[in-house]
mmCIF file of C-alpha atoms in Angstrom:
data_model
loop_
_atom_site.group_PDB
_atom_site.id
_atom_site.type_symbol
_atom_site.label_atom_id
_atom_site.label_comp_id
_atom_site.label_asym_id
_atom_site.label_seq_id
_atom_site.Cartn_x
_atom_site.Cartn_y
_atom_site.Cartn_z
ATOM 1 C CA MET A 1 -7.986 50.776 30.433
ATOM 2 C CA ASN A 2 -6.038 47.653 29.621
ATOM 3 C CA THR A 3 -8.602 44.890 29.138
ATOM 4 C CA ALA A 4 -6.046 42.136 28.479
ATOM 5 C CA LEU A 5 -6.767 38.954 30.358
ATOM 6 C CA ARG A 6 -4.319 38.898 33.241
ATOM 7 C CA VAL A 7 -3.306 35.298 33.830
ATOM 8 C CA PRO A 8 -0.038 34.256 35.452
ATOM 9 C CA THR A 9 2.339 32.299 33.232
ATOM 10 C CA LEU A 10 4.894 29.721 34.320
ATOM 11 C CA ALA A 11 7.401 32.523 34.685
ATOM 12 C CA GLY A 12 5.093 34.397 37.052
ATOM 13 C CA LYS A 13 4.420 37.140 34.491
ATOM 14 C CA LEU A 14 1.121 38.340 33.108
ATOM 15 C CA ALA A 15 -0.162 36.981 29.800
ATOM 16 C CA THR A 16 -2.546 38.166 27.123
ATOM 17 C CA PRO A 17 -5.005 35.821 25.354
ATOM 18 C CA ARG A 18 -2.662 35.794 22.332
ATOM 19 C CA SER A 19 0.350 34.693 24.346
ATOM 20 C CA ILE A 20 -1.761 32.055 26.095
ATOM 21 C CA ALA A 21 -2.861 30.675 22.727
ATOM 22 C CA LEU A 22 0.729 30.557 21.523
ATOM 23 C CA PHE A 23 1.813 28.877 24.740
ATOM 24 C CA ARG A 24 -0.919 26.245 24.430
ATOM 25 C CA THR A 25 0.000 25.611 20.805
ATOM 26 C CA THR A 26 3.580 25.006 21.821
ATOM 27 C CA LEU A 27 2.474 22.499 24.433
ATOM 28 C CA VAL A 28 -0.243 20.496 22.704
ATOM 29 C CA ALA A 29 -0.003 21.007 18.950
ATOM 30 C CA PRO A 30 0.683 17.650 17.249
ATOM 31 C CA ARG A 31 3.979 17.305 15.487
ATOM 32 C CA THR A 32 3.504 17.402 11.736
ATOM 33 C CA PHE A 33 5.613 15.731 9.097
ATOM 34 C CA SER A 34 5.990 16.695 5.461
ATOM 35 C CA ASN A 35 6.544 14.396 2.492
ATOM 36 C CA THR A 36 8.083 17.239 0.523
ATOM 37 C CA ALA A 37 11.723 18.173 0.483
ATOM 38 C CA SER A 38 12.446 19.882 3.782
ATOM 39 C CA ALA A 39 14.615 19.647 6.855
ATOM 40 C CA MET A 40 13.020 16.239 7.421
ATOM 41 C CA SER A 41 14.562 14.884 4.221
ATOM 42 C CA PHE A 42 17.930 13.114 4.229
ATOM 43 C CA SER A 43 20.646 14.152 1.815
ATOM 44 C CA ASN A 44 24.363 13.535 1.799
ATOM 45 C CA ALA A 45 25.213 15.123 -1.565
ATOM 46 C CA ASP A 46 24.552 18.106 -3.805
ATOM 47 C CA THR A 47 24.461 17.083 -7.478
ATOM 48 C CA GLY A 48 23.170 20.399 -8.745
ATOM 49 C CA SER A 49 20.958 20.036 -11.820
ATOM 50 C CA LYS A 50 21.939 16.407 -12.379
ATOM 51 C CA PRO A 51 19.739 13.622 -10.953
ATOM 52 C CA ALA A 52 21.047 12.347 -7.630
ATOM 53 C CA ASP A 53 19.479 8.941 -8.400
ATOM 54 C CA PRO A 54 20.319 8.205 -12.067
ATOM 55 C CA TYR A 55 18.878 4.679 -11.896
ATOM 56 C CA LYS A 56 15.425 5.970 -10.981
ATOM 57 C CA ALA A 57 15.587 8.743 -13.552
ATOM 58 C CA GLU A 58 16.577 6.304 -16.317
ATOM 59 C CA ASN A 59 14.117 3.546 -15.469
ATOM 60 C CA LYS A 60 11.031 5.498 -14.395
ATOM 61 C CA ASN A 61 8.151 4.412 -16.585
ATOM 62 C CA ASP A 62 4.651 5.903 -16.637
ATOM 63 C CA PRO A 63 2.373 4.252 -19.218
ATOM 64 C CA GLU A 64 -1.415 4.461 -19.261
ATOM 65 C CA LEU A 65 -3.079 3.528 -15.995
ATOM 66 C CA LYS A 66 -4.631 0.347 -17.350
ATOM 67 C CA GLU A 67 -1.232 -1.007 -18.376
ATOM 68 C CA LYS A 68 0.298 -0.143 -15.011
ATOM 69 C CA VAL A 69 -2.499 -1.892 -13.144
ATOM 70 C CA ASP A 70 -2.649 -4.943 -15.407
ATOM 71 C CA ASP A 71 1.103 -5.523 -15.192
ATOM 72 C CA LEU A 72 1.062 -5.232 -11.406
ATOM 73 C CA VAL A 73 -1.877 -7.618 -11.029
ATOM 74 C CA ASN A 74 -0.247 -10.137 -13.375
ATOM 75 C CA PHE A 75 3.056 -9.921 -11.501
ATOM 76 C CA ILE A 76 1.365 -10.612 -8.158
ATOM 77 C CA GLU A 77 -0.438 -13.546 -9.754
ATOM 78 C CA THR A 78 2.824 -15.103 -10.917
ATOM 79 C CA CYS A 79 4.550 -14.551 -7.561
ATOM 80 C CA LYS A 80 1.710 -15.892 -5.380
ATOM 81 C CA PHE A 81 3.863 -15.610 -2.217
ATOM 82 C CA GLY A 82 4.968 -12.348 -0.638
ATOM 83 C CA MET A 83 6.207 -10.827 2.601
ATOM 84 C CA MET A 84 3.625 -9.145 4.833
ATOM 85 C CA THR A 85 5.055 -6.438 7.100
ATOM 86 C CA THR A 86 3.283 -5.298 10.272
ATOM 87 C CA ARG A 87 4.298 -3.317 13.362
ATOM 88 C CA ILE A 88 4.654 -4.977 16.766
ATOM 89 C CA GLU A 89 2.700 -2.974 19.350
ATOM 90 C CA SER A 90 4.956 -3.642 22.342
ATOM 91 C CA SER A 91 8.230 -2.619 20.677
ATOM 92 C CA GLY A 92 7.252 -0.611 17.614
ATOM 93 C CA LEU A 93 9.545 -2.807 15.526
ATOM 94 C CA LEU A 94 8.554 -4.120 12.109
ATOM 95 C CA VAL A 95 8.171 -7.822 11.366
ATOM 96 C CA SER A 96 7.601 -9.618 8.054
ATOM 97 C CA ARG A 97 5.976 -12.978 7.376
ATOM 98 C CA CYS A 98 5.663 -15.006 4.206
ATOM 99 C CA MET A 99 2.026 -15.160 3.085
ATOM 100 C CA ALA A 100 0.204 -16.718 0.149
ATOM 101 C CA VAL A 101 -2.404 -14.662 -1.691
ATOM 102 C CA ALA A 102 -5.765 -16.365 -1.255
ATOM 103 C CA ALA A 103 -7.815 -14.072 -3.487
ATOM 104 C CA LYS A 104 -8.021 -10.562 -4.921
ATOM 105 C CA GLU A 105 -10.772 -7.969 -5.010
ATOM 106 C CA GLY A 106 -11.082 -4.363 -6.160
ATOM 107 C CA GLY A 107 -9.913 -5.091 -9.682
ATOM 108 C CA GLY A 108 -7.116 -7.321 -8.378
ATOM 109 C CA LEU A 109 -5.541 -4.619 -6.221
ATOM 110 C CA ASP A 110 -7.052 -5.459 -2.815
ATOM 111 C CA LEU A 111 -5.357 -8.610 -1.561
ATOM 112 C CA LEU A 112 -6.882 -11.291 0.676
ATOM 113 C CA PHE A 113 -4.981 -13.749 2.858
ATOM 114 C CA HIS A 114 -6.046 -16.583 5.125
ATOM 115 C CA THR A 115 -5.016 -16.184 8.740
ATOM 116 C CA ASN A 116 -5.221 -17.827 12.121
ATOM 117 C CA THR A 117 -7.005 -15.171 14.159
ATOM 118 C CA GLU A 118 -4.998 -16.179 17.223
ATOM 119 C CA SER A 119 -1.623 -15.429 15.620
ATOM 120 C CA GLY A 120 0.781 -12.567 16.236
ATOM 121 C CA LYS A 121 0.001 -10.742 13.015
ATOM 122 C CA THR A 122 -3.631 -10.212 14.011
ATOM 123 C CA ASP A 123 -2.430 -8.689 17.290
ATOM 124 C CA ASP A 124 -0.177 -6.362 15.294
ATOM 125 C CA LEU A 125 -2.956 -5.298 12.945
ATOM 126 C CA LYS A 126 -5.409 -4.653 15.760
ATOM 127 C CA SER A 127 -3.057 -2.045 17.204
ATOM 128 C CA ASP A 128 -1.890 -0.654 13.852
ATOM 129 C CA PRO A 129 -3.745 -1.523 10.613
ATOM 130 C CA LYS A 130 -1.069 0.001 8.372
ATOM 131 C CA ILE A 131 0.574 -2.726 6.344
ATOM 132 C CA ASN A 132 2.949 -3.435 3.491
ATOM 133 C CA MET A 133 2.995 -6.405 1.143
ATOM 134 C CA ALA A 134 6.148 -7.043 -0.905
ATOM 135 C CA PHE A 135 6.700 -9.494 -3.753
ATOM 136 C CA LEU A 136 9.957 -10.610 -5.403
ATOM 137 C CA ASP A 137 10.737 -13.138 -8.121
ATOM 138 C CA GLY A 138 13.926 -14.887 -9.208
ATOM 139 C CA GLN A 139 14.691 -12.273 -11.875
ATOM 140 C CA GLY A 140 14.799 -9.412 -9.399
ATOM 141 C CA GLN A 141 11.391 -8.057 -10.366
ATOM 142 C CA TRP A 142 9.542 -6.728 -7.339
ATOM 143 C CA ALA A 143 6.429 -4.990 -6.090
ATOM 144 C CA SER A 144 5.571 -3.129 -2.898
ATOM 145 C CA ILE A 145 1.961 -2.429 -1.932
ATOM 146 C CA SER A 146 1.105 -0.230 1.045
ATOM 147 C CA GLY A 147 -2.312 0.198 2.581
ATOM 148 C CA THR A 148 -4.504 -0.736 5.504
ATOM 149 C CA ALA A 149 -5.682 -4.145 6.643
ATOM 150 C CA ASP A 150 -8.941 -5.455 8.027
ATOM 151 C CA ILE A 151 -9.280 -8.725 9.928
ATOM 152 C CA VAL A 152 -12.470 -10.275 8.577
ATOM 153 C CA THR A 153 -14.168 -13.057 10.549
ATOM 154 C CA ASP A 154 -17.471 -12.985 8.670
ATOM 155 C CA ARG A 155 -18.294 -16.647 7.998
ATOM 156 C CA ASP A 156 -19.683 -15.932 4.541
ATOM 157 C CA MET A 157 -16.361 -14.501 3.420
ATOM 158 C CA VAL A 158 -14.416 -17.262 5.156
ATOM 159 C CA ARG A 159 -16.510 -19.913 3.405
ATOM 160 C CA LYS A 160 -16.149 -18.131 0.074
ATOM 161 C CA TYR A 161 -12.370 -18.239 0.170
ATOM 162 C CA TYR A 162 -11.855 -21.343 2.316
ATOM 163 C CA SER A 163 -9.264 -23.891 1.232
ATOM 164 C CA PRO A 164 -9.105 -27.459 2.627
ATOM 165 C CA THR A 165 -5.322 -27.085 2.976
ATOM 166 C CA LEU A 166 -5.929 -24.713 5.886
ATOM 167 C CA LYS A 167 -6.615 -27.761 8.041
ATOM 168 C CA ALA A 168 -2.970 -28.746 7.728
ATOM 169 C CA TRP A 169 -1.876 -25.425 9.235
ATOM 170 C CA LEU A 170 -4.468 -25.091 11.979
ATOM 171 C CA GLY A 171 -4.941 -28.758 12.829
ATOM 172 C CA ASP A 172 -7.943 -30.507 14.348
ATOM 173 C CA LEU A 173 -8.086 -29.992 18.113
ATOM 174 C CA GLY A 174 -10.661 -32.777 18.449
ATOM 175 C CA ASP A 175 -13.289 -30.664 20.206
ATOM 176 C CA GLY A 176 -15.725 -30.633 17.276
ATOM 177 C CA LYS A 177 -15.281 -26.892 16.835
ATOM 178 C CA HIS A 178 -11.650 -26.090 16.166
ATOM 179 C CA ASP A 179 -11.211 -28.604 13.367
ATOM 180 C CA GLY A 180 -9.617 -26.483 10.640
ATOM 181 C CA GLY A 181 -12.874 -26.463 8.666
ATOM 182 C CA PRO A 182 -14.734 -23.443 7.292
ATOM 183 C CA GLU A 183 -16.650 -23.004 10.563
ATOM 184 C CA ASP A 184 -13.508 -22.992 12.708
ATOM 185 C CA PRO A 185 -13.573 -19.568 14.451
ATOM 186 C CA ARG A 186 -9.783 -19.400 14.268
ATOM 187 C CA ILE A 187 -9.919 -18.997 10.485
ATOM 188 C CA GLY A 188 -10.195 -15.434 9.290
ATOM 189 C CA VAL A 189 -9.259 -13.313 6.289
ATOM 190 C CA ILE A 190 -6.831 -10.414 6.215
ATOM 191 C CA LYS A 191 -7.986 -7.962 3.567
ATOM 192 C CA ILE A 192 -5.460 -5.368 2.438
ATOM 193 C CA THR A 193 -6.945 -2.257 0.885
ATOM 194 C CA ALA A 194 -4.167 -0.927 -1.321
ATOM 195 C CA GLN A 195 -3.385 2.789 -1.090
ATOM 196 C CA THR A 196 -0.135 3.046 -3.040
ATOM 197 C CA ALA A 197 1.965 0.670 -5.112
ATOM 198 C CA THR A 198 5.492 0.740 -6.483
ATOM 199 C CA TYR A 199 6.953 -1.983 -8.650
ATOM 200 C CA ALA A 200 9.663 -2.809 -11.168
ATOM 201 C CA ILE A 201 9.408 -5.322 -13.994
ATOM 202 C CA SER A 202 12.223 -6.185 -16.372
ATOM 203 C CA GLU A 203 12.865 -4.226 -19.553
ATOM 204 C CA GLY A 204 14.084 -6.423 -22.409
ATOM 205 C CA ASN A 205 15.565 -9.917 -22.107
ATOM 206 C CA PHE A 206 18.360 -11.224 -19.909
ATOM 207 C CA VAL A 207 21.094 -10.648 -22.493
ATOM 208 C CA SER A 208 20.075 -7.042 -23.179
ATOM 209 C CA ARG A 209 19.914 -6.260 -19.456
ATOM 210 C CA GLN A 210 23.382 -7.687 -18.854
ATOM 211 C CA PHE A 211 24.684 -5.606 -21.747
ATOM 212 C CA GLN A 212 23.145 -2.482 -20.215
ATOM 213 C CA VAL A 213 24.809 -3.197 -16.868
ATOM 214 C CA ALA A 214 28.188 -3.847 -18.491
ATOM 215 C CA LYS A 215 27.861 -0.649 -20.514
ATOM 216 C CA GLY A 216 27.000 1.306 -17.378
ATOM 217 C CA THR A 217 30.013 -0.107 -15.572
ATOM 218 C CA VAL A 218 32.304 1.238 -18.297
ATOM 219 C CA THR A 219 30.582 4.551 -19.094
ATOM 220 C CA GLY A 220 29.036 5.467 -15.750
ATOM 221 C CA GLN A 221 25.636 5.759 -17.415
ATOM 222 C CA ALA A 222 22.739 4.209 -15.470
ATOM 223 C CA PRO A 223 21.438 1.064 -17.204
ATOM 224 C CA ASN A 224 17.881 0.959 -18.512
ATOM 225 C CA VAL A 225 16.927 -2.501 -17.251
ATOM 226 C CA ASN A 226 13.558 -2.077 -15.530
ATOM 227 C CA LYS A 227 10.187 -0.446 -15.889
ATOM 228 C CA LEU A 228 9.983 1.361 -12.558
ATOM 229 C CA ARG A 229 6.396 2.411 -11.900
ATOM 230 C CA GLU A 230 4.311 4.029 -9.195
ATOM 231 C CA ILE A 231 0.544 3.941 -8.732
ATOM 232 C CA THR A 232 -0.842 6.684 -6.516
ATOM 233 C CA GLU A 233 -3.764 6.501 -4.135
ATOM 234 C CA GLU A 234 -5.884 8.559 -6.520
ATOM 235 C CA GLU A 235 -5.113 6.204 -9.404
ATOM 236 C CA LEU A 236 -5.976 3.172 -7.299
ATOM 237 C CA GLU A 237 -9.332 4.690 -6.429
ATOM 238 C CA GLN A 238 -10.034 5.207 -10.104
ATOM 239 C CA CYS A 239 -9.344 1.560 -10.796
ATOM 240 C CA LYS A 240 -11.391 0.090 -7.972
ATOM 241 C CA TRP A 241 -14.612 2.105 -8.181
ATOM 242 C CA PRO A 242 -17.021 0.395 -8.597
ATOM 243 C CA ILE A 243 -15.869 -2.056 -11.216
ATOM 244 C CA SER A 244 -13.847 -5.235 -11.137
ATOM 245 C CA SER A 245 -10.806 -6.182 -13.193
ATOM 246 C CA HIS A 246 -12.770 -7.459 -16.174
ATOM 247 C CA HIS A 247 -14.128 -3.948 -16.789
ATOM 248 C CA ALA A 248 -11.179 -2.456 -18.650
ATOM 249 C CA PHE A 249 -10.573 1.169 -19.387
ATOM 250 C CA PRO A 250 -11.770 2.138 -22.874
ATOM 251 C CA LYS A 251 -8.983 1.495 -25.366
ATOM 252 C CA ASN A 252 -9.871 4.540 -27.433
ATOM 253 C CA GLN A 253 -9.405 6.978 -24.542
ATOM 254 C CA SER A 254 -6.345 8.046 -22.659
ATOM 255 C CA SER A 255 -5.973 7.101 -19.019
ATOM 256 C CA LYS A 256 -6.156 10.792 -18.079
ATOM 257 C CA LEU A 257 -9.558 11.234 -19.699
ATOM 258 C CA CYS A 258 -10.765 7.951 -18.259
ATOM 259 C CA GLY A 259 -9.580 9.037 -14.837
ATOM 260 C CA ARG A 260 -11.539 12.281 -15.039
ATOM 261 C CA LEU A 261 -14.661 10.389 -16.072
ATOM 262 C CA LEU A 262 -14.315 7.924 -13.213
ATOM 263 C CA THR A 263 -13.659 10.698 -10.711
ATOM 264 C CA ARG A 264 -16.784 12.522 -11.860
ATOM 265 C CA ALA A 265 -18.824 9.325 -11.743
ATOM 266 C CA THR A 266 -17.545 8.587 -8.246
ATOM 267 C CA SER A 267 -18.664 12.021 -7.036
ATOM 268 C CA LEU A 268 -22.132 11.520 -8.479
ATOM 269 C CA TYR A 269 -22.351 8.039 -7.015
ATOM 270 C CA ARG A 270 -21.435 9.262 -3.538
ATOM 271 C CA ALA A 271 -23.782 12.239 -3.777
ATOM 272 C CA GLN A 272 -26.702 9.929 -4.565
ATOM 273 C CA GLY A 273 -25.923 7.845 -1.514
ATOM 274 C CA GLU A 274 -25.945 10.778 0.909
#
């Protein structure tokens, strides 16, 4: 006897449990995206075994983790101002605003910014906390930090990082409450927890870089003018747990060994807290 579950389908035919499961999967399964090379990737050329992006191949630089982190933190410090990119809920479009770094935590990798809690960027972040912070200097050096943002209104944190110049931007409304001071409820802190970072700092001096570009123009060889670096989410976690920037990685150990030690320590730390 056929014991298959006999349920009508949209076509009026009978269905088995397997076909029902497949049908449901087709209807409700979330669409997945892959970061690996696939049909989702864009390509307009086939360069065979040669690098399709010679600039990246020539300038990619992967020193020890401590050096990568220190150079990024120092670059952000010298820039001070950057462009904060959020997503507008109503349209889905991206918008960028110039922001000044108020402070840093997590070894200098988590960035803090003052904000008016009644501004558009807080509306954006409430609907979508994903964020990007980009920095650029006059020499063409740049950094891009992606992560998530929290809007912090805790008065202790606001007082800790408060600056009297905020009064100039928020003004004194004359009601004894919204005066631009540290107790003004409009003043908050946007804290970006970094998840990945990519940056490029100059290799050599101005003259040597110009020579490299001129040489590349003649020979077709990509110029080596930058140190192009990436810091992964795993590497960032190694840097931020649970130490601050003044706790450096041991100089007599490689970053790989130090990373394994920190990963192991993190596991033990979390296990003790459970």
